[in-house]
């Protein structure tokens, strides 16, 4: 059974991922404790966990805020994410079992259902599951762990990407090509397809930057 602080950490992390707590937002322990109906102690423990993951920043004598990522750092993080996922795809094409192929196709089908619902947030969750199946398929537990860590750091931004017009459809189509390459054992093709799927550059980058919420306390 998960500790109370872990459950709270996941709940707060989810609020950050879906934009309820935007970058730069001050996290008041008393307000959070009241919202969740708990004491401040497990809230404080949850915030310490989130700080260790880089999702929030705890400032001495000023409290905690949701981490803000600048454009240059965002590019760098997506570059690393693209390479990690490309490596996962390459290994998955070599190592994924027939059962893994079946699960991957099932998660792809779930993405299709979410796409057809015209709900970008529903697609966001199914999209995460799809990528995680590729991490698992690499059969490299260290690589899987690193990919999951960075995926979590980038959750709010990957979600915003999917709100750009026509991005959900494009994402689904790109998934289909990756699935085919992995199942056919074409490692280099799978790696390149997934790398391009993740990279933000050109118009995709400007669209993402335009969609970012303004940091707390700042106006245009």
PDB file of C-alpha atoms in Angstrom:
ATOM      1  CA  UNK A   1       0.000   0.000   0.000  1.00  0.00           C
ATOM      2  CA  UNK A   2       1.283   3.469  -0.883  1.00  0.00           C
ATOM      3  CA  UNK A   3       2.168   5.920   1.861  1.00  0.00           C
ATOM      4  CA  UNK A   4      -0.187   8.858   2.303  1.00  0.00           C
ATOM      5  CA  UNK A   5       2.518  11.266   1.118  1.00  0.00           C
ATOM      6  CA  UNK A   6       3.004   9.233  -2.088  1.00  0.00           C
ATOM      7  CA  UNK A   7      -0.704   9.382  -2.885  1.00  0.00           C
ATOM      8  CA  UNK A   8      -0.641  13.141  -2.309  1.00  0.00           C
ATOM      9  CA  UNK A   9       2.496  13.510  -4.414  1.00  0.00           C
ATOM     10  CA  UNK A  10       0.795  11.744  -7.327  1.00  0.00           C
ATOM     11  CA  UNK A  11      -2.307  13.923  -6.947  1.00  0.00           C
ATOM     12  CA  UNK A  12      -0.300  17.168  -6.906  1.00  0.00           C
ATOM     13  CA  UNK A  13       1.848  15.965  -9.801  1.00  0.00           C
ATOM     14  CA  UNK A  14      -1.332  15.307 -11.782  1.00  0.00           C
ATOM     15  CA  UNK A  15      -2.615  18.818 -11.037  1.00  0.00           C
ATOM     16  CA  UNK A  16       0.653  20.184 -12.417  1.00  0.00           C
ATOM     17  CA  UNK A  17       0.507  17.931 -15.499  1.00  0.00           C
ATOM     18  CA  UNK A  18      -2.994  19.071 -16.468  1.00  0.00           C
ATOM     19  CA  UNK A  19      -2.304  22.752 -15.872  1.00  0.00           C
ATOM     20  CA  UNK A  20      -4.294  23.298 -12.677  1.00  0.00           C
ATOM     21  CA  UNK A  21      -1.028  24.344 -11.049  1.00  0.00           C
ATOM     22  CA  UNK A  22       0.904  26.195 -13.794  1.00  0.00           C
ATOM     23  CA  UNK A  23       4.656  26.918 -13.924  1.00  0.00           C
ATOM     24  CA  UNK A  24       5.623  29.490 -11.315  1.00  0.00           C
ATOM     25  CA  UNK A  25       2.542  28.834  -9.182  1.00  0.00           C
ATOM     26  CA  UNK A  26       3.182  29.165  -5.430  1.00  0.00           C
ATOM     27  CA  UNK A  27       2.324  25.970  -3.554  1.00  0.00           C
ATOM     28  CA  UNK A  28       0.886  26.889  -0.194  1.00  0.00           C
ATOM     29  CA  UNK A  29       1.115  23.985   2.260  1.00  0.00           C
ATOM     30  CA  UNK A  30      -1.859  25.194   4.295  1.00  0.00           C
ATOM     31  CA  UNK A  31      -4.101  25.561   1.235  1.00  0.00           C
ATOM     32  CA  UNK A  32      -3.091  22.144  -0.100  1.00  0.00           C
ATOM     33  CA  UNK A  33      -3.664  20.543   3.299  1.00  0.00           C
ATOM     34  CA  UNK A  34      -7.142  22.060   3.402  1.00  0.00           C
ATOM     35  CA  UNK A  35      -7.924  20.953  -0.158  1.00  0.00           C
ATOM     36  CA  UNK A  36      -6.919  17.353   0.523  1.00  0.00           C
ATOM     37  CA  UNK A  37      -8.248  17.244   4.088  1.00  0.00           C
ATOM     38  CA  UNK A  38      -4.911  16.317   5.666  1.00  0.00           C
ATOM     39  CA  UNK A  39      -2.322  17.847   7.958  1.00  0.00           C
ATOM     40  CA  UNK A  40       0.613  19.820   6.588  1.00  0.00           C
ATOM     41  CA  UNK A  41       3.097  17.031   7.389  1.00  0.00           C
ATOM     42  CA  UNK A  42       2.210  14.635   4.518  1.00  0.00           C
ATOM     43  CA  UNK A  43       1.854  17.648   2.189  1.00  0.00           C
ATOM     44  CA  UNK A  44       5.376  18.741   3.094  1.00  0.00           C
ATOM     45  CA  UNK A  45       6.652  15.198   2.481  1.00  0.00           C
ATOM     46  CA  UNK A  46       4.904  15.114  -0.906  1.00  0.00           C
ATOM     47  CA  UNK A  47       6.448  18.449  -1.897  1.00  0.00           C
ATOM     48  CA  UNK A  48       9.914  17.205  -0.928  1.00  0.00           C
ATOM     49  CA  UNK A  49       9.369  14.187  -3.195  1.00  0.00           C
ATOM     50  CA  UNK A  50       8.269  16.432  -6.068  1.00  0.00           C
ATOM     51  CA  UNK A  51      11.303  18.669  -5.529  1.00  0.00           C
ATOM     52  CA  UNK A  52      13.620  15.652  -5.745  1.00  0.00           C
ATOM     53  CA  UNK A  53      12.037  14.888  -9.153  1.00  0.00           C
ATOM     54  CA  UNK A  54      12.605  18.449 -10.364  1.00  0.00           C
ATOM     55  CA  UNK A  55       8.871  19.067 -10.795  1.00  0.00           C
ATOM     56  CA  UNK A  56       8.773  21.816  -8.153  1.00  0.00           C
ATOM     57  CA  UNK A  57      11.395  24.067  -6.576  1.00  0.00           C
ATOM     58  CA  UNK A  58      11.563  24.656  -2.816  1.00  0.00           C
ATOM     59  CA  UNK A  59      13.115  28.038  -2.048  1.00  0.00           C
ATOM     60  CA  UNK A  60      14.539  28.781   1.426  1.00  0.00           C
ATOM     61  CA  UNK A  61      12.129  30.916   3.488  1.00  0.00           C
ATOM     62  CA  UNK A  62       9.915  31.524   0.429  1.00  0.00           C
ATOM     63  CA  UNK A  63       8.199  28.175   0.017  1.00  0.00           C
ATOM     64  CA  UNK A  64       7.650  25.997  -3.036  1.00  0.00           C
ATOM     65  CA  UNK A  65       6.705  26.860  -6.613  1.00  0.00           C
ATOM     66  CA  UNK A  66       5.961  24.756  -9.676  1.00  0.00           C
ATOM     67  CA  UNK A  67       9.197  24.545 -11.673  1.00  0.00           C
ATOM     68  CA  UNK A  68       9.514  26.892 -14.625  1.00  0.00           C
ATOM     69  CA  UNK A  69      11.403  25.653 -17.677  1.00  0.00           C
ATOM     70  CA  UNK A  70      12.785  28.231 -20.093  1.00  0.00           C
ATOM     71  CA  UNK A  71      12.668  27.760 -23.895  1.00  0.00           C
ATOM     72  CA  UNK A  72      16.337  26.751 -24.210  1.00  0.00           C
ATOM     73  CA  UNK A  73      16.116  24.196 -21.407  1.00  0.00           C
ATOM     74  CA  UNK A  74      12.871  22.889 -22.897  1.00  0.00           C
ATOM     75  CA  UNK A  75      14.599  22.286 -26.232  1.00  0.00           C
ATOM     76  CA  UNK A  76      17.464  20.508 -24.472  1.00  0.00           C
ATOM     77  CA  UNK A  77      15.118  18.287 -22.466  1.00  0.00           C
ATOM     78  CA  UNK A  78      13.136  17.316 -25.559  1.00  0.00           C
ATOM     79  CA  UNK A  79      16.407  16.540 -27.368  1.00  0.00           C
ATOM     80  CA  UNK A  80      17.369  14.098 -24.604  1.00  0.00           C
ATOM     81  CA  UNK A  81      13.839  12.665 -24.489  1.00  0.00           C
ATOM     82  CA  UNK A  82      13.952  12.074 -28.246  1.00  0.00           C
ATOM     83  CA  UNK A  83      17.230  10.170 -27.975  1.00  0.00           C
ATOM     84  CA  UNK A  84      16.068   8.078 -25.000  1.00  0.00           C
ATOM     85  CA  UNK A  85      12.877   7.112 -26.791  1.00  0.00           C
ATOM     86  CA  UNK A  86      14.753   6.397 -30.016  1.00  0.00           C
ATOM     87  CA  UNK A  87      17.010   4.011 -28.090  1.00  0.00           C
ATOM     88  CA  UNK A  88      13.946   2.346 -26.547  1.00  0.00           C
ATOM     89  CA  UNK A  89      12.397   1.893 -29.984  1.00  0.00           C
ATOM     90  CA  UNK A  90      15.587   0.437 -31.454  1.00  0.00           C
ATOM     91  CA  UNK A  91      15.898  -2.115 -28.654  1.00  0.00           C
ATOM     92  CA  UNK A  92      12.159  -2.884 -28.666  1.00  0.00           C
ATOM     93  CA  UNK A  93      12.369  -3.742 -32.361  1.00  0.00           C
ATOM     94  CA  UNK A  94      14.994  -6.368 -31.454  1.00  0.00           C
ATOM     95  CA  UNK A  95      13.664  -7.607 -28.138  1.00  0.00           C
ATOM     96  CA  UNK A  96       9.910  -7.133 -27.836  1.00  0.00           C
ATOM     97  CA  UNK A  97       8.031 -10.437 -27.559  1.00  0.00           C
ATOM     98  CA  UNK A  98       4.884 -11.393 -29.491  1.00  0.00           C
ATOM     99  CA  UNK A  99       2.931 -10.674 -26.310  1.00  0.00           C
ATOM    100  CA  UNK A 100       4.576  -7.266 -26.180  1.00  0.00           C
ATOM    101  CA  UNK A 101       3.576  -6.665 -29.800  1.00  0.00           C
ATOM    102  CA  UNK A 102      -0.027  -7.477 -28.916  1.00  0.00           C
ATOM    103  CA  UNK A 103       0.022  -5.068 -25.975  1.00  0.00           C
ATOM    104  CA  UNK A 104       1.602  -2.341 -28.095  1.00  0.00           C
ATOM    105  CA  UNK A 105      -1.099  -2.736 -30.748  1.00  0.00           C
ATOM    106  CA  UNK A 106      -3.780  -2.660 -28.054  1.00  0.00           C
ATOM    107  CA  UNK A 107      -2.445   0.620 -26.631  1.00  0.00           C
ATOM    108  CA  UNK A 108      -2.327   2.020 -30.167  1.00  0.00           C
ATOM    109  CA  UNK A 109      -5.989   1.069 -30.608  1.00  0.00           C
ATOM    110  CA  UNK A 110      -6.790   2.802 -27.307  1.00  0.00           C
ATOM    111  CA  UNK A 111      -5.119   5.938 -28.685  1.00  0.00           C
ATOM    112  CA  UNK A 112      -7.382   5.692 -31.735  1.00  0.00           C
ATOM    113  CA  UNK A 113     -10.474   5.589 -29.526  1.00  0.00           C
ATOM    114  CA  UNK A 114      -9.238   8.629 -27.592  1.00  0.00           C
ATOM    115  CA  UNK A 115      -8.484  10.441 -30.845  1.00  0.00           C
ATOM    116  CA  UNK A 116     -12.001   9.779 -32.101  1.00  0.00           C
ATOM    117  CA  UNK A 117     -13.446  11.196 -28.876  1.00  0.00           C
ATOM    118  CA  UNK A 118     -11.880  14.567 -29.810  1.00  0.00           C
ATOM    119  CA  UNK A 119     -10.584  14.871 -26.231  1.00  0.00           C
ATOM    120  CA  UNK A 120      -6.896  15.831 -26.254  1.00  0.00           C
ATOM    121  CA  UNK A 121      -6.510  15.137 -22.538  1.00  0.00           C
ATOM    122  CA  UNK A 122      -7.947  11.612 -22.915  1.00  0.00           C
ATOM    123  CA  UNK A 123      -5.493  11.080 -25.768  1.00  0.00           C
ATOM    124  CA  UNK A 124      -2.689  12.428 -23.544  1.00  0.00           C
ATOM    125  CA  UNK A 125      -3.152   9.601 -21.020  1.00  0.00           C
ATOM    126  CA  UNK A 126      -3.402   6.881 -23.685  1.00  0.00           C
ATOM    127  CA  UNK A 127      -0.384   8.389 -25.417  1.00  0.00           C
ATOM    128  CA  UNK A 128       1.626   8.030 -22.206  1.00  0.00           C
ATOM    129  CA  UNK A 129       0.675   4.355 -21.964  1.00  0.00           C
ATOM    130  CA  UNK A 130       1.710   3.824 -25.599  1.00  0.00           C
ATOM    131  CA  UNK A 131       5.175   5.285 -25.031  1.00  0.00           C
ATOM    132  CA  UNK A 132       5.602   3.348 -21.792  1.00  0.00           C
ATOM    133  CA  UNK A 133       4.998   0.076 -23.636  1.00  0.00           C
ATOM    134  CA  UNK A 134       7.943   0.926 -25.869  1.00  0.00           C
ATOM    135  CA  UNK A 135      10.093   1.658 -22.799  1.00  0.00           C
ATOM    136  CA  UNK A 136       9.109  -1.743 -21.372  1.00  0.00           C
ATOM    137  CA  UNK A 137       9.736  -3.396 -24.734  1.00  0.00           C
ATOM    138  CA  UNK A 138      13.363  -2.254 -24.701  1.00  0.00           C
ATOM    139  CA  UNK A 139      13.922  -4.828 -21.924  1.00  0.00           C
ATOM    140  CA  UNK A 140      16.489  -2.496 -20.419  1.00  0.00           C
ATOM    141  CA  UNK A 141      15.277  -1.549 -16.949  1.00  0.00           C
ATOM    142  CA  UNK A 142      17.765   1.312 -16.481  1.00  0.00           C
ATOM    143  CA  UNK A 143      16.814   2.874 -19.805  1.00  0.00           C
ATOM    144  CA  UNK A 144      13.123   2.420 -18.984  1.00  0.00           C
ATOM    145  CA  UNK A 145      13.594   4.168 -15.639  1.00  0.00           C
ATOM    146  CA  UNK A 146      15.419   7.135 -17.189  1.00  0.00           C
ATOM    147  CA  UNK A 147      12.799   7.506 -19.910  1.00  0.00           C
ATOM    148  CA  UNK A 148       9.995   7.492 -17.346  1.00  0.00           C
ATOM    149  CA  UNK A 149      11.745  10.123 -15.199  1.00  0.00           C
ATOM    150  CA  UNK A 150      12.104  12.553 -18.096  1.00  0.00           C
ATOM    151  CA  UNK A 151       8.622  11.742 -19.404  1.00  0.00           C
ATOM    152  CA  UNK A 152       7.261  12.846 -16.042  1.00  0.00           C
ATOM    153  CA  UNK A 153       9.264  16.084 -16.076  1.00  0.00           C
ATOM    154  CA  UNK A 154       7.887  16.922 -19.500  1.00  0.00           C
ATOM    155  CA  UNK A 155       4.271  15.867 -18.887  1.00  0.00           C
ATOM    156  CA  UNK A 156       2.777  19.392 -18.783  1.00  0.00           C
ATOM    157  CA  UNK A 157       4.524  20.329 -22.016  1.00  0.00           C
ATOM    158  CA  UNK A 158       3.705  17.113 -23.891  1.00  0.00           C
ATOM    159  CA  UNK A 159       0.082  17.627 -22.908  1.00  0.00           C
ATOM    160  CA  UNK A 160       0.115  21.186 -24.265  1.00  0.00           C
ATOM    161  CA  UNK A 161       1.592  19.933 -27.539  1.00  0.00           C
ATOM    162  CA  UNK A 162      -1.492  17.805 -28.080  1.00  0.00           C
ATOM    163  CA  UNK A 163      -3.737  20.855 -27.862  1.00  0.00           C
ATOM    164  CA  UNK A 164      -2.206  22.354 -30.995  1.00  0.00           C
ATOM    165  CA  UNK A 165      -4.588  22.021 -33.939  1.00  0.00           C
ATOM    166  CA  UNK A 166      -4.335  18.663 -35.762  1.00  0.00           C
ATOM    167  CA  UNK A 167      -1.510  17.447 -33.488  1.00  0.00           C
ATOM    168  CA  UNK A 168      -3.526  14.534 -32.055  1.00  0.00           C
ATOM    169  CA  UNK A 169      -4.204  13.146 -35.542  1.00  0.00           C
ATOM    170  CA  UNK A 170      -0.564  13.615 -36.570  1.00  0.00           C
ATOM    171  CA  UNK A 171       0.605  11.968 -33.345  1.00  0.00           C
ATOM    172  CA  UNK A 172      -1.625   8.951 -33.922  1.00  0.00           C
ATOM    173  CA  UNK A 173      -0.413   8.544 -37.513  1.00  0.00           C
ATOM    174  CA  UNK A 174       3.204   8.719 -36.335  1.00  0.00           C
ATOM    175  CA  UNK A 175       2.458   6.070 -33.702  1.00  0.00           C
ATOM    176  CA  UNK A 176       1.181   3.759 -36.421  1.00  0.00           C
ATOM    177  CA  UNK A 177       4.434   3.951 -38.352  1.00  0.00           C
ATOM    178  CA  UNK A 178       6.429   3.283 -35.166  1.00  0.00           C
ATOM    179  CA  UNK A 179       4.289   0.230 -34.337  1.00  0.00           C
ATOM    180  CA  UNK A 180       4.857  -1.208 -37.814  1.00  0.00           C
ATOM    181  CA  UNK A 181       8.620  -0.658 -37.646  1.00  0.00           C
ATOM    182  CA  UNK A 182       8.925  -2.279 -34.204  1.00  0.00           C
ATOM    183  CA  UNK A 183       6.844  -5.315 -35.132  1.00  0.00           C
ATOM    184  CA  UNK A 184       8.787  -5.743 -38.380  1.00  0.00           C
ATOM    185  CA  UNK A 185      12.061  -5.610 -36.428  1.00  0.00           C
ATOM    186  CA  UNK A 186      13.320  -2.496 -38.206  1.00  0.00           C
ATOM    187  CA  UNK A 187      15.271  -0.992 -35.339  1.00  0.00           C
ATOM    188  CA  UNK A 188      16.921   1.963 -37.057  1.00  0.00           C
ATOM    189  CA  UNK A 189      13.680   2.985 -38.738  1.00  0.00           C
ATOM    190  CA  UNK A 190      11.752   2.694 -35.468  1.00  0.00           C
ATOM    191  CA  UNK A 191      14.391   4.804 -33.704  1.00  0.00           C
ATOM    192  CA  UNK A 192      14.326   7.561 -36.319  1.00  0.00           C
ATOM    193  CA  UNK A 193      10.529   7.652 -36.468  1.00  0.00           C
ATOM    194  CA  UNK A 194      10.222   7.974 -32.702  1.00  0.00           C
ATOM    195  CA  UNK A 195      13.024  10.548 -32.546  1.00  0.00           C
ATOM    196  CA  UNK A 196      11.191  12.759 -35.049  1.00  0.00           C
ATOM    197  CA  UNK A 197       7.914  12.144 -33.213  1.00  0.00           C
ATOM    198  CA  UNK A 198       9.356  13.590 -29.998  1.00  0.00           C
ATOM    199  CA  UNK A 199      11.599  16.398 -31.280  1.00  0.00           C
ATOM    200  CA  UNK A 200      10.292  19.947 -31.070  1.00  0.00           C
ATOM    201  CA  UNK A 201      11.732  22.227 -33.702  1.00  0.00           C
ATOM    202  CA  UNK A 202      10.550  24.797 -36.206  1.00  0.00           C
ATOM    203  CA  UNK A 203       6.785  25.284 -36.192  1.00  0.00           C
ATOM    204  CA  UNK A 204       6.215  22.644 -33.513  1.00  0.00           C
ATOM    205  CA  UNK A 205       8.461  24.558 -31.132  1.00  0.00           C
ATOM    206  CA  UNK A 206       6.834  27.947 -31.779  1.00  0.00           C
ATOM    207  CA  UNK A 207       3.393  26.383 -31.363  1.00  0.00           C
ATOM    208  CA  UNK A 208       4.428  24.916 -28.006  1.00  0.00           C
ATOM    209  CA  UNK A 209       5.932  28.175 -26.748  1.00  0.00           C
ATOM    210  CA  UNK A 210       2.787  30.068 -27.794  1.00  0.00           C
ATOM    211  CA  UNK A 211       0.640  27.601 -25.831  1.00  0.00           C
ATOM    212  CA  UNK A 212       2.587  27.941 -22.561  1.00  0.00           C
ATOM    213  CA  UNK A 213       0.725  29.643 -19.716  1.00  0.00           C
ATOM    214  CA  UNK A 214       2.297  32.878 -18.565  1.00  0.00           C
ATOM    215  CA  UNK A 215       4.329  32.414 -15.348  1.00  0.00           C
ATOM    216  CA  UNK A 216       2.484  33.448 -12.216  1.00  0.00           C
ATOM    217  CA  UNK A 217       2.658  37.167 -11.538  1.00  0.00           C
ATOM    218  CA  UNK A 218       3.674  38.080 -15.094  1.00  0.00           C
ATOM    219  CA  UNK A 219       1.559  39.793 -17.718  1.00  0.00           C
ATOM    220  CA  UNK A 220       1.998  40.470 -21.390  1.00  0.00           C
TER     221      UNK A 220
END
